[in-house]
Coordinates of C-alpha atoms in Angstrom, one line a residue:
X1 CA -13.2 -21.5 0.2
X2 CA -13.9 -22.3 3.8
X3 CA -17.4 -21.7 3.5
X4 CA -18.0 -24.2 0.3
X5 CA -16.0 -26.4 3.0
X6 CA -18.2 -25.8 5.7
X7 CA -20.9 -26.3 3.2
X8 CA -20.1 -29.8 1.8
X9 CA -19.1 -31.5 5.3
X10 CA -22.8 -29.6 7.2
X11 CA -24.4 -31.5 3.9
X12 CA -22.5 -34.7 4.4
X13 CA -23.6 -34.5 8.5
X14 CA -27.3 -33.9 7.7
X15 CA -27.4 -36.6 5.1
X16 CA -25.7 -38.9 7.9
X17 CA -28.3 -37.8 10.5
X18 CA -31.4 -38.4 8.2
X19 CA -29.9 -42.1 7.5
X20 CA -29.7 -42.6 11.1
X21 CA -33.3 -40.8 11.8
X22 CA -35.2 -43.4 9.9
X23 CA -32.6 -46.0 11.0
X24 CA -34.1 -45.1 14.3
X25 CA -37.6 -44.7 13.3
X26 CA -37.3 -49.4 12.1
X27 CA -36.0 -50.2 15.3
X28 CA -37.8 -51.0 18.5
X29 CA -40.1 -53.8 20.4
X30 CA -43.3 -53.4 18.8
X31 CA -44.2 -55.6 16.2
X32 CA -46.3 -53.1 13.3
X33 CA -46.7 -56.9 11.2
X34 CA -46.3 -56.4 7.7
X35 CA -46.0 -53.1 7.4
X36 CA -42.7 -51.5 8.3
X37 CA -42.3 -48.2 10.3
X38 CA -42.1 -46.0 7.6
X39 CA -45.4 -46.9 6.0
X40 CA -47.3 -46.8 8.9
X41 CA -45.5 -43.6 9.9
X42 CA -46.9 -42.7 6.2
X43 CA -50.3 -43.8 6.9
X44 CA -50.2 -41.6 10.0
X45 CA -49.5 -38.8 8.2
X46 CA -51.9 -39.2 5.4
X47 CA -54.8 -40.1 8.2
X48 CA -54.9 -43.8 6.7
X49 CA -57.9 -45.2 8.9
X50 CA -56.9 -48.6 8.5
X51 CA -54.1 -48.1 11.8
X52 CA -55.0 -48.8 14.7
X53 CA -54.7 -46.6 18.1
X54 CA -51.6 -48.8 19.3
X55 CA -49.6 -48.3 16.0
X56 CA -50.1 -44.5 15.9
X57 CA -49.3 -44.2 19.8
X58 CA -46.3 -46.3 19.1
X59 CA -45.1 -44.7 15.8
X60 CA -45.9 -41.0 16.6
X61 CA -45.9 -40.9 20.3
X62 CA -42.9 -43.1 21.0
X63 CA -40.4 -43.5 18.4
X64 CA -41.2 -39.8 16.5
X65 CA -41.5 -38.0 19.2
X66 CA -38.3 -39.9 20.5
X67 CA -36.2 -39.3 18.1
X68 CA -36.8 -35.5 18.1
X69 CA -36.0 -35.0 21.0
X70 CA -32.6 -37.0 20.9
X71 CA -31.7 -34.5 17.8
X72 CA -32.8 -31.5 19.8
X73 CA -31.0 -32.7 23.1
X74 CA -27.9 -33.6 21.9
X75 CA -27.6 -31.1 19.3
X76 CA -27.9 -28.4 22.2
X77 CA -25.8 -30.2 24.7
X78 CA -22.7 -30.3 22.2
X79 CA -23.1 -26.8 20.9
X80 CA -23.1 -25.9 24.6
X81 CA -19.7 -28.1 25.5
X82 CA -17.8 -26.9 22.2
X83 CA -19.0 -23.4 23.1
X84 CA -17.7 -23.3 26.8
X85 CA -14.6 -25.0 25.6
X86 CA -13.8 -21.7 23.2
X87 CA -14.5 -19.5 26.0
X88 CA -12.0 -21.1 28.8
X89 CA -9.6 -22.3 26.3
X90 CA -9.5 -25.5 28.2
X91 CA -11.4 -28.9 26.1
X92 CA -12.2 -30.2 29.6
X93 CA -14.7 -27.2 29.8
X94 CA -18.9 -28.7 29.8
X95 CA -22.0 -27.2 31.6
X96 CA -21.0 -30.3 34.4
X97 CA -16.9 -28.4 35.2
X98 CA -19.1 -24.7 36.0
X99 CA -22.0 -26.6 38.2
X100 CA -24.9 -25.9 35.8
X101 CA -25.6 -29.7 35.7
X102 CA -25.0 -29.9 39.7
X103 CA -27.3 -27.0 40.3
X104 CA -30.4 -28.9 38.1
X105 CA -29.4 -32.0 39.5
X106 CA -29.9 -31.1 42.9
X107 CA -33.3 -28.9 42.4
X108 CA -34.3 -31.8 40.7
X109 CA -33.6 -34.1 43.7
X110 CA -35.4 -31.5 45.9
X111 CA -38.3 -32.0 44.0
X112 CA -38.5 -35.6 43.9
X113 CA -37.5 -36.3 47.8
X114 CA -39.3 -33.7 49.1
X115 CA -41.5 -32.1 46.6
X116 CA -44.4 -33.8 48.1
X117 CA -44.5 -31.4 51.3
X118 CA -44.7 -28.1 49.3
X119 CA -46.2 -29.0 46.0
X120 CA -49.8 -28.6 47.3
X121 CA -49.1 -24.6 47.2
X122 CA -47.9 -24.5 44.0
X123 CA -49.7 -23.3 40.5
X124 CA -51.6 -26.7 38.7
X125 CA -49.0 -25.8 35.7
X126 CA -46.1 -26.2 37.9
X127 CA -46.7 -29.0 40.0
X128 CA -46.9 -31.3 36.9
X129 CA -43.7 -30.7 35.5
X130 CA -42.3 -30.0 39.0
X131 CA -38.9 -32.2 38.7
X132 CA -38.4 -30.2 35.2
X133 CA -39.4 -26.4 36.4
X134 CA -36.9 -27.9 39.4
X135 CA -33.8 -28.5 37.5
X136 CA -34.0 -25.9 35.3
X137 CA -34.5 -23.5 37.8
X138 CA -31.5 -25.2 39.3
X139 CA -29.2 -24.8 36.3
X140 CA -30.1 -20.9 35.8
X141 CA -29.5 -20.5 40.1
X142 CA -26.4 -22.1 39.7
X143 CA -25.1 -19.9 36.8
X144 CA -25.7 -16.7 38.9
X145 CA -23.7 -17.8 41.5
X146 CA -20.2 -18.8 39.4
X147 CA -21.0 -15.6 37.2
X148 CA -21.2 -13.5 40.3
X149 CA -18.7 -15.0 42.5
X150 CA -16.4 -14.5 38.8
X151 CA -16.9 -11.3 38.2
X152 CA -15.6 -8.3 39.1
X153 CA -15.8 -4.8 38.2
X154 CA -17.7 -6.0 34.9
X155 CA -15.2 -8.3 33.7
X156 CA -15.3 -11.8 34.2
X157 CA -12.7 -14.3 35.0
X158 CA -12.9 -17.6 33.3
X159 CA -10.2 -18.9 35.5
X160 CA -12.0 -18.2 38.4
X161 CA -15.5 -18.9 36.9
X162 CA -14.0 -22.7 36.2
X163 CA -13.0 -23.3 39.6
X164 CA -16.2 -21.9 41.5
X165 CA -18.1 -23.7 39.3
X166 CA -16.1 -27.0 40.9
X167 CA -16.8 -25.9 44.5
X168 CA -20.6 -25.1 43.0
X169 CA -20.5 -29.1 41.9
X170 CA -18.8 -30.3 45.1
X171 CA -21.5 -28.5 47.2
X172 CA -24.5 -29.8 44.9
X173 CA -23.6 -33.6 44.8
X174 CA -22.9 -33.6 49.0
X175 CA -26.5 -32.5 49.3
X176 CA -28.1 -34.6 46.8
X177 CA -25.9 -37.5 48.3
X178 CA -27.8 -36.4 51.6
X179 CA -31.2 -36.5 50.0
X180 CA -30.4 -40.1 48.7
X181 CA -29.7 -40.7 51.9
X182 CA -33.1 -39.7 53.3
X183 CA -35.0 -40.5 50.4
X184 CA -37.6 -43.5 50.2
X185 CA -37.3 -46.7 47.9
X186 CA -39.3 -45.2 45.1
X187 CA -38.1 -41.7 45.6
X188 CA -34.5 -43.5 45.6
X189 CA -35.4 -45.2 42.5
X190 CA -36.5 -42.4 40.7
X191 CA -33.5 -40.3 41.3
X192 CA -31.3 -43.1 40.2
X193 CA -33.2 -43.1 37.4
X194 CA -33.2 -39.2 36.7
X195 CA -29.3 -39.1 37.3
X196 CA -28.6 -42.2 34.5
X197 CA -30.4 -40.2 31.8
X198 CA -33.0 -41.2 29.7
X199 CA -35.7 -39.9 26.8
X200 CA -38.6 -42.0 28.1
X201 CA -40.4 -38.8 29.5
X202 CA -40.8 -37.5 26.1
X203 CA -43.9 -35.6 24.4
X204 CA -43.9 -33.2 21.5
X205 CA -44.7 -30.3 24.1
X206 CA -41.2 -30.8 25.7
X207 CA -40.0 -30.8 21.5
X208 CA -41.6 -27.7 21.1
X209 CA -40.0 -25.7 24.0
X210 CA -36.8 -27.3 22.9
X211 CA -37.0 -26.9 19.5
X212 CA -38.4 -23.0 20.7
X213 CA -35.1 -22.8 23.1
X214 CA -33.0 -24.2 19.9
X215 CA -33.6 -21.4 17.6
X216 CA -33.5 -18.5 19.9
X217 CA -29.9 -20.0 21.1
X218 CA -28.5 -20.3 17.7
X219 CA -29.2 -17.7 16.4
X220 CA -27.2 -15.8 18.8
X221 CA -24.4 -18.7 19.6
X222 CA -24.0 -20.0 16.1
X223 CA -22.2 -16.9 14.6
X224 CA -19.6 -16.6 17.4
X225 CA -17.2 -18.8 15.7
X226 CA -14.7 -16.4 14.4
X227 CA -15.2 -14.5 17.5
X228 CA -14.4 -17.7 19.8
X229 CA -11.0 -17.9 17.5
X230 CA -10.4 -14.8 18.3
X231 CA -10.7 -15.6 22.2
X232 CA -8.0 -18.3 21.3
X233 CA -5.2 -15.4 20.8
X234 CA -6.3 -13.9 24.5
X235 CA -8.7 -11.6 25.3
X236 CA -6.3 -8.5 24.7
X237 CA -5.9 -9.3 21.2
X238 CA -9.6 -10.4 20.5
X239 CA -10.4 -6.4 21.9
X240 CA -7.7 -5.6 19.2
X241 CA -9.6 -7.2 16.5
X242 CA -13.3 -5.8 17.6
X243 CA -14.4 -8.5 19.8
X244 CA -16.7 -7.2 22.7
X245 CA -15.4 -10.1 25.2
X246 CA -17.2 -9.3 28.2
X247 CA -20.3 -9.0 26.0
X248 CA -19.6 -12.4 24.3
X249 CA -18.9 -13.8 27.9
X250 CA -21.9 -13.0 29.1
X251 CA -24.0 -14.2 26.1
X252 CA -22.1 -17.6 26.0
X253 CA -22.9 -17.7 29.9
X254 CA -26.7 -17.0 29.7
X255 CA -27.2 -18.9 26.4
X256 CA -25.6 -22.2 27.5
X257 CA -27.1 -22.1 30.7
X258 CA -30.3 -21.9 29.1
X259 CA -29.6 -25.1 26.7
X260 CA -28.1 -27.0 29.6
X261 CA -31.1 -26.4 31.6
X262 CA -33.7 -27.0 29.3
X263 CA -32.1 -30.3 28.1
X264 CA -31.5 -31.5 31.6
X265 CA -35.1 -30.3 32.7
X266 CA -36.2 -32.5 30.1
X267 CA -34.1 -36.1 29.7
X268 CA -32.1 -35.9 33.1
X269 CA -28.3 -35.9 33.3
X270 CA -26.8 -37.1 30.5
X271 CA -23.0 -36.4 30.3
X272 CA -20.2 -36.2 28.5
X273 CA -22.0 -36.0 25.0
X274 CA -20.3 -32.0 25.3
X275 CA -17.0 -33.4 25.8
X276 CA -17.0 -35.9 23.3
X277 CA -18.5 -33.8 20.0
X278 CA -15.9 -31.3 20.3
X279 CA -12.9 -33.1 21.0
X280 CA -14.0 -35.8 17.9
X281 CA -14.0 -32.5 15.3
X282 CA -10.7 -31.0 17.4
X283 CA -9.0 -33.6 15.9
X284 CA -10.5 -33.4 12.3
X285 CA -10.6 -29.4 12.4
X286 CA -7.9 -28.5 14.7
X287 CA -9.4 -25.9 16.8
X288 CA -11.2 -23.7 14.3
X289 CA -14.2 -22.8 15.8
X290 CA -15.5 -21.4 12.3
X291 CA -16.0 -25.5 11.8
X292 CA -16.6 -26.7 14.9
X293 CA -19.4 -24.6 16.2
X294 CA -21.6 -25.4 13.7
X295 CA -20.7 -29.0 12.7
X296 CA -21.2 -29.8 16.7
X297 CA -24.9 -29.1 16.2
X298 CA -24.9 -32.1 13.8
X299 CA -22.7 -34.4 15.7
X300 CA -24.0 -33.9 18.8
X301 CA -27.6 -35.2 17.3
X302 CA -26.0 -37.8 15.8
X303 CA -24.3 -39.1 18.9
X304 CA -27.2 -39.1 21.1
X305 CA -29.3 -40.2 18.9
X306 CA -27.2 -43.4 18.3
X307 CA -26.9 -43.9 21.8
X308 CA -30.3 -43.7 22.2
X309 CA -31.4 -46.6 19.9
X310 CA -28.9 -48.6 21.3
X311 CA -29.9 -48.0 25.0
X312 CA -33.8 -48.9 24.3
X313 CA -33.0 -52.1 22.2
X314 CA -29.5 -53.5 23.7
X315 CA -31.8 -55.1 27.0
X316 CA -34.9 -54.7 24.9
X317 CA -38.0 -55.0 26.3
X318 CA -36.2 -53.0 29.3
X319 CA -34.5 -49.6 28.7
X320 CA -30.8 -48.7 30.0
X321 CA -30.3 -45.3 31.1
X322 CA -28.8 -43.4 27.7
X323 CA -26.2 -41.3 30.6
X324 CA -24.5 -45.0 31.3
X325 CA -23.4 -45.4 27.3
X326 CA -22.8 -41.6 27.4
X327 CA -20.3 -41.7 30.0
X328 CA -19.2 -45.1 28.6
X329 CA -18.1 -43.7 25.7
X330 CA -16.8 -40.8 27.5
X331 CA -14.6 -41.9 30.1
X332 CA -12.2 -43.1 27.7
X333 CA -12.0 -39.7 25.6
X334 CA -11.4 -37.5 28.9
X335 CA -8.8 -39.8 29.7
X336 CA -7.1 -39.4 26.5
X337 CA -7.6 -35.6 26.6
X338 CA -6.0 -35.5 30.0
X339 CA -3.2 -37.8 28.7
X340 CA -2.4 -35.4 25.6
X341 CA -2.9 -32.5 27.8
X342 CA -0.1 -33.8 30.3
X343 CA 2.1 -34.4 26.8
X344 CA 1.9 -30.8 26.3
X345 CA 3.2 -29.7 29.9
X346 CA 6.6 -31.8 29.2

């Protein structure tokens, strides 16, 4: 029964999600004339050789590729939230509370201030994709440190893991608020930039590693959601039933550090698109993670894709940063989960 459920609402999501794909694919600046989006996105496809260079680069190239990448991004940054959040028990739990976000932020702010002095000796491949190699890099670095500094003795403690992972952040932003403060005019501007959030950089090489890094994580994370309601009842009893918790730790740990990494590598920071997803299907779900996991994947694309269109055609011809609606939208939800949370503590 819960599987037809699971079923009918995953349909419902993916018909949602196509809608607002081509919604997506009709809206922007450039003017294709007479033709709409969809039949010159037709024409591309059947090598019509009546378009012109302009309206392939613009169909293709920018909204396409665009929109791929806002399914792939958010997709993976709301399976990663809704997957911390069943490990820690906590719905404040995202890749930003365990430093994986500070660690590529600051990489990534390494590179841009001061890649210049060191970029000479590095590998042609590298150096043009430095910021991205940078922050994920950054993200993976960062993940090492909580999970050693958390475990002990081969178990890990998720308690502790959450609060290194704060001193992790706290340590990143002070030196990235130091290289802000040495940084030039356009190195200052482009680190603005990078921190906002934003899909401009996109090309379908970054969708292929994404979509590459998409697979491989879900078809390991997907499956975990009986075993992440299992983690609900405390780690003892999740043993009981046959759970493997340090294994399923450490697979959540390496797997959403990988997603995190990749997506920021790729768009910047964009927050809170983990925190809202999850707490949105909490309260249609409860916190059944047999529903949520999956469904998340769906959402999550959903949301950022939404808030993509909006941020490349609300100051149209100009772009605002996707991570300043992101964290629009989020700052009120946190707020309310901290509000319910204090509710519960009466």
């Amino acid at each position: 029964m819960k599987s037809k459920s699971l079923t009918f609402y995953a349909i419902i999501g993916i018909i949602l999600l196509i809608l607002m794909m081509f919604l997506a694919l009709n809206i922007g600046v450039y003017d294709f004339g007479k033709s709409s989006s969809y039949e010159v996105l037709w024409k591309f496809l059947t090598s019509d050789s009546s378009l012109s260079l302009s309206e392939k680069y613009v169909i293709w190239e920018v909204r396409t590729s665009r929109i791929v990448m806002a399914v792939l991004i958010g997709s993976m940054l709301a399976v990663s939230g809704t997957t911390l959040q069943g490990m820690f028990k906590n719905p404040l739990a995202t890749g930003e509370s365990i430093g994986l976000t500070s660690g590529a932020t600051l990489l990534a702010a390494i590179a841009i201030v001061l890649g210049h002095t060191f970029e000479q000796y590095l590998p042609e491949l590298i150096r043009n994709s430095l910021v991205g190699v940078s922050a994920f890099v950054g993200a993976f670095l960062a993940m090492i440190i909580v999970y050693r500094i958390s475990t002990s003795a081969g178990k890990t403690n998720v308690v502790m893991m959450l609060l290194s992972g704060v001193a992790i952040t706290s340590i990143g932003f002070s030196f990235v608020g130091f290289l802000i403060y040495i940084s030039k005019d356009e190195q200052l501007r482009d680190l603005t930039f990078w921190n906002l959030g934003s899909l401009a950089g996109v090309t379908w090489t970054r969708n292929i590693i994404l979509s590459i890094v998409l697979l491989f994580s879900y078809i390991i994370i997907l499956p975990k959601g009986k075993a992440l309601n299992a983690m609900l009842l405390g780690e003892k009893d999740a043993q009981h039933l046959g759970i493997n918790v340090e294994t399923l730790k450490k697979q959540i740990i390496l797997i959403t550090s990988l997603m995190i990494g990749t997506c920021v590598a790729f768009s910047g920071t964009i927050g809170f698109v983990g925190l809202i997803v999850p707490y949105i299907l909490r309260l249609l779900f409860r916190s059944d993670y047999h529903f949520i996991l999956p469904l998340s994947a769906i959402c999550g694309s959903i949301l950022l894709l939404l808030a993509d269109t909006i941020s490349r055609t609300i100051v149209a011809p100009s772009e605002l940063p996707i991570g300043i609606l992101t964290s629009l939208i989020g700052g009120p939800i946190f707020i309310t989960i901290l509000i319910k949370y204090k509710n519960t503590l009466r």
